[in-house]
mmCIF file of C-alpha atoms in Angstrom:
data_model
loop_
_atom_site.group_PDB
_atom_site.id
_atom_site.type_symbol
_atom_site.label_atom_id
_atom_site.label_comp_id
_atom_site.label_asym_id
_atom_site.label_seq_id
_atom_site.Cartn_x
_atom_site.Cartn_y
_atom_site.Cartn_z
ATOM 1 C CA UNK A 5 -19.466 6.379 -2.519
ATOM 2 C CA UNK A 6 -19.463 6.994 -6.247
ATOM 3 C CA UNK A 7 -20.699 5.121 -9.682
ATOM 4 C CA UNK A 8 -17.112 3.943 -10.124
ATOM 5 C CA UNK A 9 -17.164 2.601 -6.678
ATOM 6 C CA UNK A 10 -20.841 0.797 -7.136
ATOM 7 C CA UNK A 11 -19.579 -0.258 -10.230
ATOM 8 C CA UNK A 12 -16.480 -2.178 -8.627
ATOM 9 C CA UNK A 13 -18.621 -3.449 -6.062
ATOM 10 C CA UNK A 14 -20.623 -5.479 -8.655
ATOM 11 C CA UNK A 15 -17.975 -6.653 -10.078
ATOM 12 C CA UNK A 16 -16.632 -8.304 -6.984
ATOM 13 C CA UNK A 17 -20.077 -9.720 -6.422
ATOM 14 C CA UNK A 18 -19.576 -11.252 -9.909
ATOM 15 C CA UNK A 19 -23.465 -13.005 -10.674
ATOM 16 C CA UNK A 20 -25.661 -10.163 -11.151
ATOM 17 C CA UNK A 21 -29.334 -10.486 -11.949
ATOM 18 C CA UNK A 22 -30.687 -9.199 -15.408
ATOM 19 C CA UNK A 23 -34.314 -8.054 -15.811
ATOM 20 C CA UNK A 24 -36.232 -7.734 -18.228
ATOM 21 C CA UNK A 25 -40.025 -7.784 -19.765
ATOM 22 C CA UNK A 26 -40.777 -10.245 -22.204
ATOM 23 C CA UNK A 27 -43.306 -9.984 -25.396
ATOM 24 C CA UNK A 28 -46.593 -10.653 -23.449
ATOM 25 C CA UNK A 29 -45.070 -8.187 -20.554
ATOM 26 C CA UNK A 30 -44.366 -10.785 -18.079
ATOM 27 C CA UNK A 31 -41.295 -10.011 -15.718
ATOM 28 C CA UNK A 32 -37.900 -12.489 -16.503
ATOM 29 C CA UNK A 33 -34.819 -12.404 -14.700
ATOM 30 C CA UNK A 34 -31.522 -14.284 -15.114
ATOM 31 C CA UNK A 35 -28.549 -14.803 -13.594
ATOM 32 C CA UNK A 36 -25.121 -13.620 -15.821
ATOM 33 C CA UNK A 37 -21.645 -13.210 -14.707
ATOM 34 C CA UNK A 38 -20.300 -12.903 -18.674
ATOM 35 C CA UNK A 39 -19.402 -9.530 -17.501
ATOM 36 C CA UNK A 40 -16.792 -6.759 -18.466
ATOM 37 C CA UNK A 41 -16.495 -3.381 -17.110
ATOM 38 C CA UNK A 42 -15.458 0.191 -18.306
ATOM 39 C CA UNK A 43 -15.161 3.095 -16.773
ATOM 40 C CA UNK A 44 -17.513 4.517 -18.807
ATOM 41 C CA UNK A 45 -19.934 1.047 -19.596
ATOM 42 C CA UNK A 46 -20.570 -2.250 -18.661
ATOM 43 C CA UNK A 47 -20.730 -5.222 -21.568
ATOM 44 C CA UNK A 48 -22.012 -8.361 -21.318
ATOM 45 C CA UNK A 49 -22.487 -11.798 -23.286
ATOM 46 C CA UNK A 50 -25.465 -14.165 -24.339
ATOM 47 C CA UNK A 51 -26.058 -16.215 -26.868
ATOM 48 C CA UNK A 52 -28.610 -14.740 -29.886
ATOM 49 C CA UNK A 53 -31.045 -18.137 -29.481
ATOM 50 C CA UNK A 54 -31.804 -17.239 -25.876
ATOM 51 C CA UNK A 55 -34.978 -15.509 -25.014
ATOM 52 C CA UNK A 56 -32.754 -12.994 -23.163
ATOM 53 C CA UNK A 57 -31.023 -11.676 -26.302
ATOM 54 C CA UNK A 58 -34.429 -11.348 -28.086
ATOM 55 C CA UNK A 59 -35.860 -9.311 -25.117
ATOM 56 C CA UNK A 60 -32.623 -6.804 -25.178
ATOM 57 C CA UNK A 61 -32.940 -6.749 -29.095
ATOM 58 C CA UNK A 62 -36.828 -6.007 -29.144
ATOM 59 C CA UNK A 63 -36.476 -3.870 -26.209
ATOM 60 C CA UNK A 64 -33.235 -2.906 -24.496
ATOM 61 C CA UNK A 65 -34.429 -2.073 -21.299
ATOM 62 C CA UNK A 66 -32.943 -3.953 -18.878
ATOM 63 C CA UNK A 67 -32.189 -3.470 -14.693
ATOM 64 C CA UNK A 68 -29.164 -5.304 -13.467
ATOM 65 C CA UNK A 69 -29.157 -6.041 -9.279
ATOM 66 C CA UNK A 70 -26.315 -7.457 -7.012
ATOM 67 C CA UNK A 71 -26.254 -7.448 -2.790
ATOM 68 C CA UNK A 72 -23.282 -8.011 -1.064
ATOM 69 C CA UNK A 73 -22.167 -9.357 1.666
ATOM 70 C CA UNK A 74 -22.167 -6.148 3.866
ATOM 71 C CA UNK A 75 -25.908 -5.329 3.018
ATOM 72 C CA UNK A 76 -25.210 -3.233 0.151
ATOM 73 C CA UNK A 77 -28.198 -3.652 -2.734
ATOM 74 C CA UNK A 78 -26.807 -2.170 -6.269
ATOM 75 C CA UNK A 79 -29.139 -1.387 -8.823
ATOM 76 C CA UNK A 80 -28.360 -0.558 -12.128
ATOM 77 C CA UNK A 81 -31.008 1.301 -15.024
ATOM 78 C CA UNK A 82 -30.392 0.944 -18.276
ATOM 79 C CA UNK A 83 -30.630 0.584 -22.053
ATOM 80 C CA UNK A 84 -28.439 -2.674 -23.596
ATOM 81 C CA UNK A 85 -27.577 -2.098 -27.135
ATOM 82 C CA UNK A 86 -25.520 -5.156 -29.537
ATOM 83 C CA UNK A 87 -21.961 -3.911 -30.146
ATOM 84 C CA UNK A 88 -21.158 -2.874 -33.566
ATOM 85 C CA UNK A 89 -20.399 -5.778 -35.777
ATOM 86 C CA UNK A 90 -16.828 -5.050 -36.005
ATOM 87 C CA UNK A 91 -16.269 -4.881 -32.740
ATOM 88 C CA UNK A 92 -18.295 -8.181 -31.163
ATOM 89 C CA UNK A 93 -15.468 -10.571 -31.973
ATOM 90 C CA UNK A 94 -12.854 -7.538 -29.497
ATOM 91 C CA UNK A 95 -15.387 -7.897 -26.762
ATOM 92 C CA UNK A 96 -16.626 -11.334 -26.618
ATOM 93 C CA UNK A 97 -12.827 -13.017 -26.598
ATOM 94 C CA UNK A 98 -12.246 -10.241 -23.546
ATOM 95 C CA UNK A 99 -15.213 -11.963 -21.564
ATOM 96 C CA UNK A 100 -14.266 -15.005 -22.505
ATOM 97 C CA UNK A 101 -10.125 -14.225 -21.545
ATOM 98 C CA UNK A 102 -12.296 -12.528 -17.802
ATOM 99 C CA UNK A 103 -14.197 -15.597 -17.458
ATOM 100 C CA UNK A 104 -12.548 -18.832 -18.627
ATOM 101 C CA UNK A 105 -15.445 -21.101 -17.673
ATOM 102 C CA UNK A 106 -17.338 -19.655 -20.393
ATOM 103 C CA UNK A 107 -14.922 -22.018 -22.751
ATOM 104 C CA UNK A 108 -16.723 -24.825 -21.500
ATOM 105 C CA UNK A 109 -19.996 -23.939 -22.311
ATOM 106 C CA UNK A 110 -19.070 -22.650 -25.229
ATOM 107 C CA UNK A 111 -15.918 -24.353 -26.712
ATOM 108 C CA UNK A 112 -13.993 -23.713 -29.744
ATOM 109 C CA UNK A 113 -15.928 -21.720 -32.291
ATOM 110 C CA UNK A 114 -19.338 -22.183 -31.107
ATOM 111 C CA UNK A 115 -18.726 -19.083 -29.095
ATOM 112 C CA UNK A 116 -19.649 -17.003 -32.434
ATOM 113 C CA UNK A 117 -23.304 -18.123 -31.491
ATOM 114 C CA UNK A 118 -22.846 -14.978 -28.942
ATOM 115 C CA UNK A 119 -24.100 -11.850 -28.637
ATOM 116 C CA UNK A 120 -22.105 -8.642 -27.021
ATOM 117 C CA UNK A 121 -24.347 -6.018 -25.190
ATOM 118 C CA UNK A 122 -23.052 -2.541 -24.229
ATOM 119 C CA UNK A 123 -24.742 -0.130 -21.314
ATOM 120 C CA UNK A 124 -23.322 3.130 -21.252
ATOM 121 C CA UNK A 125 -26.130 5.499 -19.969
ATOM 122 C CA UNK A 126 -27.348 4.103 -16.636
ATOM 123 C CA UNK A 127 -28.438 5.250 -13.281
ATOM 124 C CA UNK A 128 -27.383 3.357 -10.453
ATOM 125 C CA UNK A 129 -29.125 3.244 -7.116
ATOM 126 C CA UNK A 130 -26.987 2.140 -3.769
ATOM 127 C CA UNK A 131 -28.702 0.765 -0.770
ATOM 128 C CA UNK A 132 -26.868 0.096 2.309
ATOM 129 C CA UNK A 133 -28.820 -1.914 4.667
ATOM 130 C CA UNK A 134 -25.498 -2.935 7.033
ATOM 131 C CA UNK A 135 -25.585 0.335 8.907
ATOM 132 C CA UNK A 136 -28.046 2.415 10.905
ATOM 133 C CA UNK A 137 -28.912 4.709 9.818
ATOM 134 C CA UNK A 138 -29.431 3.270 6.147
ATOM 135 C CA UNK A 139 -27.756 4.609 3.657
ATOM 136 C CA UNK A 140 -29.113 5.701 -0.093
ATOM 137 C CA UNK A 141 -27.638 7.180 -3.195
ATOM 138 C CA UNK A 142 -28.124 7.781 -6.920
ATOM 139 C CA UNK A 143 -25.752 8.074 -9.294
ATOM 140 C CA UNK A 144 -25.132 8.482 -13.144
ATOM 141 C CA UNK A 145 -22.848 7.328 -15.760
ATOM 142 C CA UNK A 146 -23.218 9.049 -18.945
ATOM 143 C CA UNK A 147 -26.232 10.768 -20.343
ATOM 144 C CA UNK A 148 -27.939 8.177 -17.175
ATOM 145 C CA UNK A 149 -30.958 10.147 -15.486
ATOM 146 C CA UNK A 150 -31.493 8.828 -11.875
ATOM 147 C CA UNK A 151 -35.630 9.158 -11.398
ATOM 148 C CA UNK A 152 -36.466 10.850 -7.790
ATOM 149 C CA UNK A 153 -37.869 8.625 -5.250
ATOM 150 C CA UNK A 154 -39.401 8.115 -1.536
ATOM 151 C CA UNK A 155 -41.569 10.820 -0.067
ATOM 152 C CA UNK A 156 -41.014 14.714 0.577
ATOM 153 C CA UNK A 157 -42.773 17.283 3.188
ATOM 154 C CA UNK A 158 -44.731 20.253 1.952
ATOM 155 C CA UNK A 159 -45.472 23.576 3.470
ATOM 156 C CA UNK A 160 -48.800 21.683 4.435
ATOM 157 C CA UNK A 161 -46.946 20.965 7.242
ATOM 158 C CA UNK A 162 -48.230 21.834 10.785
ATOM 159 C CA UNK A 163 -44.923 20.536 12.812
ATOM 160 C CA UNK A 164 -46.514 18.075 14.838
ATOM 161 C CA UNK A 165 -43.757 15.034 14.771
ATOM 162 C CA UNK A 166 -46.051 12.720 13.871
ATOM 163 C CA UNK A 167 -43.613 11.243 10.956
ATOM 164 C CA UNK A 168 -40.714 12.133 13.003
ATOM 165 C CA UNK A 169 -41.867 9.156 15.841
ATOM 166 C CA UNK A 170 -43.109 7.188 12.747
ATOM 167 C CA UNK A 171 -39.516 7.173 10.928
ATOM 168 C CA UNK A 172 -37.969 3.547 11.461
ATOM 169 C CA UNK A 173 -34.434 5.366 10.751
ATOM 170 C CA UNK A 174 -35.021 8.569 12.426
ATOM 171 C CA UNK A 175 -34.586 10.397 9.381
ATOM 172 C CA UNK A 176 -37.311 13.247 9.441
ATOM 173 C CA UNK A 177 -35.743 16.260 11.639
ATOM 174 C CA UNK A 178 -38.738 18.490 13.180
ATOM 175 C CA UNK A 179 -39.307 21.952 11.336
ATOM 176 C CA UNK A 180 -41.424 23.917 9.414
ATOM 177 C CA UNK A 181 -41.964 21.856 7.281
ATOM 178 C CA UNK A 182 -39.602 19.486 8.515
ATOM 179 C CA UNK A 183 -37.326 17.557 6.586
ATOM 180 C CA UNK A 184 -36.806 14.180 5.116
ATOM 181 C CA UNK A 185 -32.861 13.197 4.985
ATOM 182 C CA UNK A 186 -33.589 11.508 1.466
ATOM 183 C CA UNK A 187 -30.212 9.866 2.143
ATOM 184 C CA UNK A 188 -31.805 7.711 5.613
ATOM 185 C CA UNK A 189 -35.232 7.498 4.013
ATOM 186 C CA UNK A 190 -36.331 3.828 3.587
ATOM 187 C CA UNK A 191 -39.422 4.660 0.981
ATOM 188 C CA UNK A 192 -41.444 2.892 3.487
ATOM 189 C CA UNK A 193 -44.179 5.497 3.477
ATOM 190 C CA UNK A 194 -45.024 4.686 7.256
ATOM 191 C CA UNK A 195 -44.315 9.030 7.694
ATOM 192 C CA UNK A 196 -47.628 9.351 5.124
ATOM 193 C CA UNK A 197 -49.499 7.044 6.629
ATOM 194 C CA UNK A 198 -49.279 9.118 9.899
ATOM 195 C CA UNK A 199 -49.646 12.540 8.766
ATOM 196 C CA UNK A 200 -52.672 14.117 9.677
ATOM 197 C CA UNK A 201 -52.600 16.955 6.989
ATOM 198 C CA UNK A 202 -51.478 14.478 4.284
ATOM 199 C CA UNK A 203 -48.306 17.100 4.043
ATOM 200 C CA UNK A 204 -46.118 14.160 2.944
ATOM 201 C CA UNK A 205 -46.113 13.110 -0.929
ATOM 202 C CA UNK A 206 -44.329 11.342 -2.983
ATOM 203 C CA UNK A 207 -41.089 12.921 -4.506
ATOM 204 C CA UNK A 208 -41.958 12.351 -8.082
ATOM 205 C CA UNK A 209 -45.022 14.835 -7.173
ATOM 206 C CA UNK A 210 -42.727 17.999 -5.929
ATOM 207 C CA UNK A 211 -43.321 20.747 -8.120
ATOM 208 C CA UNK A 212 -40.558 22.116 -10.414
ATOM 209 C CA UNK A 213 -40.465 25.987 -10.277
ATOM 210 C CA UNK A 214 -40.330 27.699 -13.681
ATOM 211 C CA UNK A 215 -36.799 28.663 -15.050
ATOM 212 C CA UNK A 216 -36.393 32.524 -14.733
#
């Protein structure tokens, strides 16, 4: 598994859900299959009057979701940015030559009311749910940073198996410390719920050790 494979993936899935955060912070998500991808980028099309192009012009954040059929959850990070003038007119007859339905929502020229959004840097997360073990993964595409997640075991540790028998996937092997296989974990938390020594934290809390 790769980006370039996660990225195929969504495309066969084809409706992806958008996120986003409108102006009084509230959560919004929509469905859009206006979709073209790049190697490199994914763009996509809305129209400027929608509350959807106001949140990716005020903001740009945006986190794009698809699940297949096999169990597989894609999640994609990232900042939307319009497409340079010159180049909306390129993108948005592309999406609509992709996606010929879009001509009959938006027939003739009323397709200028559109807006073309690019993603280039992202961070995609893949979940595989279908198999047991699970199966996790982050990935990049560009200048992307993928954030860490899901617990970690510190020399706290005293080795007594507690999270091992606690692990729903049986990804914690027994040492000292022992280990979480980040790549089974669910992010459940049940293995720091049943630590005695409170040796498990979350990743985001490991210490970085100083560049020599």
């Amino acid at each position: 598994m790769d980006a370039q494979t996660c990225l195929n993936k969504l495309r066969y899935v084809g409706v992806l859900s958008f996120a986003t955060v409108d102006r009084e912070g509230n959560p919004q998500v929509r469905n859009i299959s206006a979709i073209h991808y790049e190697p490199d980028a994914l763009y996509f099309f809305t129209a400027r009057g929608k509350d959807f192009c106001k949140e990716l012009l005020t903001r740009g954040k945006v986190q794009i979701l698809g699940y297949t059929r096999y169990k597989e959850m894609i999640r994609l990070s990232g900042t939307a940015t319009p497409v340079p003038p010159e180049e909306q007119e390129k993108w948005r007859d592309l999406i609509f030559a992709e996606q010929p339905y879009l001509s009959n929502v938006y027939p003739g020229e009323t397709r200028g009311i559109g807006m073309v959004f690019c993603i280039r840097d992202m961070a995609i997360e893949y979940f595989h749910l279908g198999v047991n073990p699970i199966f996790r993964e982050s990935y990049t595409v560009g200048q992307g940073r993928a954030k860490p997640k899901g617990y970690t075991i510190t020399e706290d540790c005293i080795s007594c198996g507690a999270c091992v028998e606690a692990c729903p996937q049986r990804a914690i092997t027994l040492g000292a410390p022992s280990v979480i296989h980040q790549e089974h974990c669910l992010h459940c938390g049940n293995c720091v719920e049943h630590c005695p020594v409170a040796a498990v934290i979350p990743r985001e809390q490991e210490t970085v050790p100083p560049e020599t």
